[in-house]
Amino acid sequence: MNRKPDRPLSDDELHALVDGQGPLDDLAALQMRLADDPDAQARLAQWQRQRDALQRLHAQVLSEAVPANLLQAAQAGNAVRTSSNHWWRYGGMAAGVVMAFGAGWLANANWQKVGGREATAPSMASAQPEREFVRQAVLAHAVYAPEIRHPVEVSAQEQKHLVQWLSKRLDKPLKVPDLTAQGFDLVGGRLLPGEAGARAQFMFQDATGQRVTLYLGTMESVAAGVSGKETRFRFESQAAIPSFYWVDQGFGYALAGQLPRASLMQLAQEIYRQL
Amino acid sequence: MVAQIPSLRRYARALTGDVWAADDLVQDTLERACSKWRLWLVGTNLRAWLFSVMHNLFVNQMRQSAGGGQAAMLDIDDLADDLSAPASNPDQALDLQRCLLRLPPEQREVLLLVSMEDMSYAEIAKVTGVPMGTVMSRLSRARARFQSLLDAPARVLADPPIDHAAPTRAVTTLHRLK
């Protein structure tokens, strides 16, 4: 069968083949054109060999124990915190470090043991309150969001009373965010126990019945002097319930719900904007 | 972040060709990452961000050190000791590392990020702060040059490396060791 040979492959196309980058359809098409291009075939083989060799290079380093000085460097933020009581002066960096590294790193490893003491780095102790907060937010979501008859204690129909009641119990004037622009209506709220004081849960629902809960309360690990500017969003996904949490002026907030991360983040940002 | 340390160490080792310089670079990277913590946007790729911090530090190092290249050459001995692990044929790994060091740093980076770290071209563009077109052309040059270095090992030892200020004396010493 006489077929007009395809044009030779460009460098960029060869790279894509060697590295397996790009849509599979494109790669398959490139493979077909490769059959007509012996020069490209030779180069591909060479580059593939290079790549394989580099994949193996220094592989033993990956299984070496991490040197202590590097571990310390990774936890430098915590050192700053424990060495001085006024950690908030460092722009909340230490707490931010703890939240990201503690929560991010340890969340993958030992989430189940969050109640007990874990024999790892000191960062564990300081990450504890944040992780515990999120854990409880997620638990509260898992317990109450599926409820059909009693999802909340006080419904949205008594919103004013709801807000007054929870503000009194949490000892902080609360504001319920308005998420109707995002398609979420308030279902209501409830009071929940917490370490440093009572906590509140607000539940929202969209037209499809999808629910998100906003869990909030005082964070006992945070000193009263924290500036309101120190806020970071942190994404967690525990027990398949994604959540975003942040700390603002000594208060923790966790938004949980079975939503795509981007949607959840949008809601979280909107809430943060309003509160 | 601690989970990223082993692959950072390995990449740094291939990038600098020197056990100690590599770990120094990793340490600087981690410390910098901690202090620049707020520049990392939650939800973006932590790994890519750490590599971009390392990239910036590495670029600064290259710019500052005139004698940096020399250190890399003189530590070939250290490298030989380090490769007593059976992970791969020691001679091969030594050659591979030597050839890597003879690539210009920006080509070395891209080659390693693609091959060793399996990073996407788009991510590499972000990490190294250049357009994707630049990444691809560096990759082409890197692979072509790397291949010619691998194909001619005798010539590698004879010629002085491109980006190092190593005197001929050091190169002759290498001959004798081999």
XYZ file of N, CA, C and O in Angstrom, chain A residues 11-12 14-21 46-47 49-51 53-67 69-71 73-77 90-93 95-97 99-101 105 229-230 232-235 244 261 265, chain B residues 1-3 5-7 9-10 13-14 23 26-27 30-31 33-35 37-38 40 42-44 46 79 82-83 85 87-88 92-93 96-97 100 111-112 114-122 136-137 139-140 142-144 146-147 150-151:
464
model
N 10.827 18.254 17.245
C 11.431 18.003 18.554
C 10.375 17.977 19.650
O 10.343 17.079 20.490
N 9.509 18.990 19.627
C 8.495 19.083 20.687
C 7.626 17.832 20.719
O 7.228 17.340 21.781
N 8.520 14.836 19.716
C 9.322 13.737 20.247
C 9.394 13.800 21.768
O 9.271 12.776 22.445
N 9.614 14.985 22.284
C 9.656 15.133 23.749
C 8.365 14.611 24.364
O 8.368 13.882 25.350
N 7.258 15.024 23.753
C 5.965 14.621 24.308
C 5.830 13.108 24.334
O 5.305 12.529 25.285
N 6.343 12.460 23.304
C 6.268 11.000 23.258
C 7.148 10.372 24.324
O 6.739 9.465 25.038
N 8.362 10.880 24.422
C 9.303 10.315 25.394
C 8.773 10.488 26.814
O 8.845 9.581 27.642
N 8.246 11.662 27.097
C 7.821 11.958 28.460
C 6.360 11.619 28.712
O 5.865 11.793 29.823
N 5.666 11.180 27.685
C 4.270 10.825 27.896
C 3.420 12.000 28.320
O 2.546 11.877 29.172
N 3.676 13.153 27.719
C 2.920 14.333 28.138
C 1.950 14.725 27.029
O 2.263 14.674 25.856
N 17.160 7.017 21.845
C 18.247 7.608 22.647
C 17.688 8.370 23.829
O 18.148 8.228 24.971
N 16.700 9.207 23.546
C 16.149 10.039 24.613
C 15.462 9.179 25.670
O 15.503 9.500 26.864
N 16.372 6.191 26.509
C 17.436 5.614 27.330
C 17.962 6.633 28.337
O 18.212 6.320 29.498
N 18.128 7.855 27.875
C 18.564 8.930 28.779
C 17.596 9.052 29.935
O 17.974 9.121 31.110
N 16.328 9.089 29.582
C 15.305 9.303 30.591
C 15.307 8.178 31.616
O 15.218 8.423 32.825
N 17.763 6.235 32.410
C 18.961 6.317 33.248
C 18.797 7.392 34.324
O 19.165 7.187 35.477
N 18.236 8.514 33.944
C 18.066 9.590 34.916
C 17.028 9.232 35.965
O 17.136 9.647 37.119
N 16.055 8.439 35.583
C 15.052 7.999 36.560
C 15.710 7.168 37.657
O 15.269 7.168 38.802
N 16.765 6.458 37.267
C 17.421 5.597 38.251
C 18.530 6.322 39.013
O 18.980 5.849 40.048
N 18.938 7.434 38.527
C 20.099 8.106 39.100
C 19.857 8.508 40.544
O 18.827 9.099 40.877
N 20.835 8.180 41.399
C 20.743 8.534 42.814
C 19.458 8.046 43.465
O 18.980 8.635 44.433
N 18.899 6.987 42.967
C 17.630 6.516 43.516
C 17.762 6.154 44.990
O 16.789 6.216 45.738
N 18.977 5.804 45.385
C 19.138 5.377 46.783
C 18.852 6.513 47.760
O 18.508 6.281 48.910
N 18.986 7.742 47.299
C 18.722 8.886 48.176
C 17.267 8.888 48.641
O 16.946 9.303 49.750
N 16.402 8.388 47.784
C 14.974 8.418 48.113
C 14.648 7.581 49.338
O 13.681 7.861 50.047
N 15.458 6.549 49.573
C 15.138 5.715 50.729
C 16.047 5.980 51.915
O 15.967 5.291 52.920
N 16.881 7.002 51.805
C 17.715 7.337 52.952
C 16.894 8.038 54.016
O 15.919 8.728 53.710
N 17.324 7.885 55.273
C 16.672 8.639 56.340
C 16.991 10.119 56.159
O 18.085 10.489 55.766
N 16.016 10.948 56.412
C 16.223 12.380 56.218
C 17.142 12.917 57.311
O 16.889 12.702 58.488
N 18.217 13.607 56.934
C 19.129 14.134 57.948
C 18.416 15.092 58.901
O 17.501 15.820 58.496
N 19.235 17.873 60.283
C 19.233 19.319 60.015
C 18.167 19.706 59.005
O 17.586 20.787 59.069
N 17.850 18.793 58.081
C 16.813 19.103 57.099
C 15.425 19.022 57.722
O 14.542 19.827 57.417
N 15.250 18.050 58.607
C 13.973 17.955 59.326
C 13.737 19.232 60.110
O 12.636 19.776 60.132
N 14.978 22.143 59.509
C 14.713 23.275 58.611
C 13.260 23.290 58.190
O 12.640 24.341 58.069
N 12.712 22.108 57.983
C 11.307 22.033 57.568
C 10.377 22.467 58.685
O 9.266 22.907 58.448
N 10.860 22.332 59.909
C 10.021 22.702 61.046
C 10.469 24.009 61.655
O 10.115 24.321 62.778
N 11.220 24.765 60.887
C 11.785 26.013 61.413
C 10.707 26.912 61.967
O 10.897 27.590 62.970
N 9.560 26.900 61.353
C 8.477 27.746 61.808
C 8.094 27.434 63.239
O 7.846 28.318 64.043
N 5.489 37.237 64.709
C 6.154 36.851 63.468
C 5.152 36.769 62.325
O 5.314 36.006 61.409
N 4.105 37.556 62.428
C 3.116 37.622 61.369
C 2.310 36.349 61.243
O 1.841 36.028 60.167
N 2.181 35.631 62.353
C 1.367 34.424 62.265
C 2.009 33.346 61.410
O 1.420 32.327 61.125
N 3.227 33.604 61.010
C 3.896 32.643 60.119
C 3.984 31.280 60.781
O 3.697 30.284 60.176
N 2.156 29.868 63.057
C 0.874 29.151 63.068
C 0.543 28.674 61.667
O 0.046 27.588 61.470
N 0.847 29.524 60.684
C 0.583 29.125 59.304
C 1.374 27.889 58.947
O 0.880 26.968 58.328
N 2.630 27.895 59.379
C 3.488 26.737 59.110
C 2.885 25.500 59.746
O 2.740 24.468 59.128
N -0.139 24.891 60.593
C -1.384 24.456 59.981
C -1.113 23.737 58.682
O -1.718 22.742 58.402
N -0.206 24.265 57.892
C 0.023 23.628 56.602
C 0.811 22.354 56.755
O 0.426 21.328 56.238
N 1.936 22.438 57.478
C 2.808 21.266 57.522
C 2.223 20.218 58.436
O 2.150 19.052 58.092
N 0.915 17.410 56.219
C 1.814 16.258 56.240
C 1.226 15.138 57.089
O 1.114 14.013 56.668
N -5.388 40.034 60.575
C -4.854 39.849 59.221
C -4.365 38.428 59.018
O -4.180 37.984 57.900
N -4.121 37.714 60.114
C -3.514 36.393 59.959
C -4.562 35.363 59.617
O -5.136 34.727 60.472
N -5.391 32.144 56.833
C -5.029 31.363 55.668
C -6.098 30.319 55.473
O -6.567 29.758 56.416
N -6.427 30.063 54.243
C -7.326 28.955 53.948
C -6.532 27.683 53.875
O -5.450 27.656 53.344
N -7.113 26.620 54.414
C -6.443 25.346 54.299
C -7.479 24.323 53.889
O -8.574 24.280 54.447
N -7.131 23.531 52.910
C -8.067 22.534 52.413
C -7.753 21.182 53.030
O -6.600 20.788 53.095
N -12.773 23.336 53.941
C -11.828 24.436 53.993
C -11.880 25.006 55.396
O -12.957 25.193 55.936
N -13.874 20.871 45.004
C -13.030 21.756 45.783
C -13.154 23.218 45.384
O -13.191 24.107 46.217
N -14.241 26.215 47.782
C -13.345 27.343 48.022
C -14.048 28.660 47.747
O -13.894 29.627 48.487
N 5.447 18.793 54.033
C 6.669 19.256 53.361
C 7.803 18.275 53.594
O 8.635 18.075 52.735
N 7.819 17.677 54.772
C 8.857 16.701 55.087
C 8.825 15.546 54.095
O 9.859 14.998 53.726
N 7.641 15.226 53.619
C 7.518 14.126 52.657
C 8.221 14.440 51.346
O 8.585 13.532 50.603
N 11.096 15.953 51.121
C 12.548 16.090 51.296
C 13.359 15.058 50.515
O 14.323 15.438 49.839
N 13.006 13.777 50.535
C 13.842 12.823 49.781
C 13.953 13.164 48.297
O 15.055 13.142 47.744
N 12.859 13.529 47.662
C 13.010 13.800 46.225
C 13.709 15.128 45.989
O 14.424 15.279 44.996
N 16.188 16.129 47.845
C 17.601 15.795 48.035
C 18.166 15.140 46.787
O 19.280 15.436 46.342
N 17.395 14.244 46.230
C 17.886 13.507 45.067
C 18.069 14.441 43.881
O 19.088 14.401 43.178
N 21.025 16.585 44.405
C 22.260 15.820 44.234
C 22.625 15.755 42.754
O 23.779 15.909 42.369
N 21.632 15.502 41.909
C 21.909 15.417 40.467
C 22.202 16.798 39.899
O 22.999 16.949 38.973
N 22.696 18.881 49.883
C 21.943 19.004 51.132
C 21.918 20.444 51.622
O 20.924 20.882 52.219
N 19.171 22.004 49.729
C 17.862 21.585 50.249
C 17.552 22.332 51.537
O 16.432 22.820 51.735
N 18.543 22.449 52.391
C 18.307 23.146 53.652
C 17.929 24.596 53.409
O 16.967 25.103 53.995
N 14.371 24.723 52.217
C 13.365 24.509 53.257
C 13.232 25.745 54.138
O 12.119 26.157 54.484
N 14.391 26.319 54.479
C 14.318 27.499 55.341
C 13.643 28.658 54.626
O 12.812 29.364 55.197
N 11.509 28.411 52.217
C 10.093 28.072 52.060
C 9.328 28.402 53.336
O 8.222 28.928 53.287
N 9.948 28.121 54.487
C 9.281 28.426 55.749
C 9.079 29.919 55.908
O 8.027 30.373 56.337
N 10.080 30.697 55.541
C 9.953 32.131 55.775
C 9.098 32.795 54.711
O 8.466 33.798 54.965
N 6.553 31.450 53.476
C 5.371 30.610 53.551
C 4.149 31.283 52.938
O 3.385 30.681 52.218
N 3.980 32.551 53.238
C 2.756 33.203 52.808
C 2.643 33.348 51.286
O 1.585 33.616 50.779
N 3.043 30.999 49.269
C 2.476 29.784 48.688
C 0.969 29.851 48.802
O 0.435 29.977 49.877
N -2.467 28.360 49.095
C -3.044 27.081 49.485
C -3.802 26.504 48.311
O -4.542 27.186 47.640
N -3.607 25.251 48.088
C -4.317 24.609 46.990
C -3.443 24.463 45.762
O -3.724 23.660 44.895
N -2.402 25.267 45.669
C -1.490 25.037 44.547
C -0.487 23.960 44.943
O -0.370 23.589 46.086
N 2.295 22.044 46.207
C 3.400 22.294 47.135
C 4.720 21.876 46.534
O 5.721 22.574 46.651
N 32.018 11.854 45.171
C 30.915 11.267 44.423
C 31.144 9.773 44.218
O 30.239 8.966 44.347
N 30.367 7.979 47.319
C 28.932 8.010 47.577
C 28.194 6.959 46.771
O 27.160 6.469 47.175
N 28.764 6.594 45.628
C 28.036 5.689 44.755
C 28.366 4.231 45.019
O 28.301 3.416 44.133
N 26.590 2.444 46.823
C 25.297 1.755 46.921
C 25.015 1.028 45.617
O 25.338 1.516 44.552
N 22.557 0.662 43.816
C 21.372 1.068 43.071
C 21.587 0.973 41.563
O 20.710 0.571 40.834
N 22.735 1.382 41.100
C 23.011 1.227 39.670
C 24.490 0.995 39.506
O 25.267 1.163 40.444
N 28.630 3.798 35.624
C 27.618 4.431 34.797
C 27.073 5.683 35.459
O 26.938 6.716 34.844
N 26.784 5.560 36.753
C 26.198 6.693 37.466
C 27.195 7.841 37.508
O 26.834 8.998 37.360
N 27.185 9.430 34.213
C 25.930 10.150 34.028
C 25.999 11.486 34.746
O 25.675 12.539 34.189
N 26.474 11.453 35.989
C 26.523 12.673 36.782
C 27.519 13.644 36.178
O 27.275 14.841 36.094
N 26.035 15.242 33.254
C 25.039 16.224 33.683
C 25.697 17.545 34.038
O 25.222 18.620 33.679
N 16.253 19.209 32.049
C 16.390 17.775 31.783
C 16.024 16.963 33.026
O 15.325 15.948 32.948
N 16.494 17.423 34.194
C 16.225 16.676 35.412
C 14.761 16.775 35.822
O 14.153 15.793 36.248
N 12.260 17.154 33.947
C 11.449 16.325 33.054
C 11.667 14.845 33.331
O 10.719 14.085 33.521
N 12.941 14.443 33.355
C 13.235 13.015 33.397
C 13.160 12.432 34.798
O 12.592 11.376 35.008
N 13.748 13.159 35.761
C 13.834 12.585 37.095
C 12.567 12.843 37.897
O 12.100 12.008 38.648
N 12.024 14.034 37.726
C 10.888 14.420 38.547
C 9.554 14.260 37.830
O 8.493 14.474 38.421
N 9.602 13.915 36.532
C 8.356 13.707 35.797
C 7.427 14.912 35.833
O 6.202 14.766 35.898
N 8.021 16.082 35.804
C 7.202 17.284 35.906
C 6.661 17.638 34.528
O 7.337 17.435 33.526
N 5.467 18.195 34.496
C 4.909 18.576 33.199
C 5.633 19.810 32.669
O 6.177 20.603 33.437
N 5.622 19.965 31.346
C 6.322 21.108 30.758
C 5.762 22.417 31.293
O 6.489 23.371 31.556
N 4.455 22.440 31.451
C 3.812 23.673 31.940
C 4.277 24.000 33.350
O 4.556 25.156 33.688
N 10.961 24.133 26.177
C 11.100 23.099 25.150
C 12.415 23.239 24.404
O 13.060 22.233 24.089
N 12.839 24.462 24.137
C 14.098 24.573 23.390
C 15.280 24.182 24.276
O 16.244 23.562 23.808
N 15.100 21.938 26.562
C 15.025 20.483 26.632
C 15.649 19.857 25.395
O 16.399 18.874 25.489
N 15.364 20.438 24.238
C 15.951 19.904 23.001
C 17.459 19.976 23.048
O 18.157 19.002 22.741
N 19.317 20.253 25.654
C 19.827 19.397 26.735
C 19.930 17.957 26.266
O 20.946 17.293 26.469
N 18.890 17.471 25.637
C 18.911 16.063 25.236
C 19.930 15.810 24.154
O 20.622 14.788 24.155
N 20.041 16.736 23.220
C 21.020 16.557 22.152
C 22.434 16.582 22.728
O 23.269 15.715 22.434
N 23.377 16.152 25.887
C 23.570 15.042 26.817
C 23.923 13.780 26.042
O 24.810 13.009 26.423
N 23.226 13.576 24.921
C 23.499 12.386 24.117
C 24.925 12.403 23.595
O 25.632 11.390 23.661
N 27.265 11.529 26.353
C 27.222 10.116 26.701
C 27.917 9.264 25.648
O 28.523 8.246 25.967
N 27.832 9.724 24.404
C 28.401 8.929 23.317
C 29.910 8.993 23.258
O 30.538 8.167 22.617
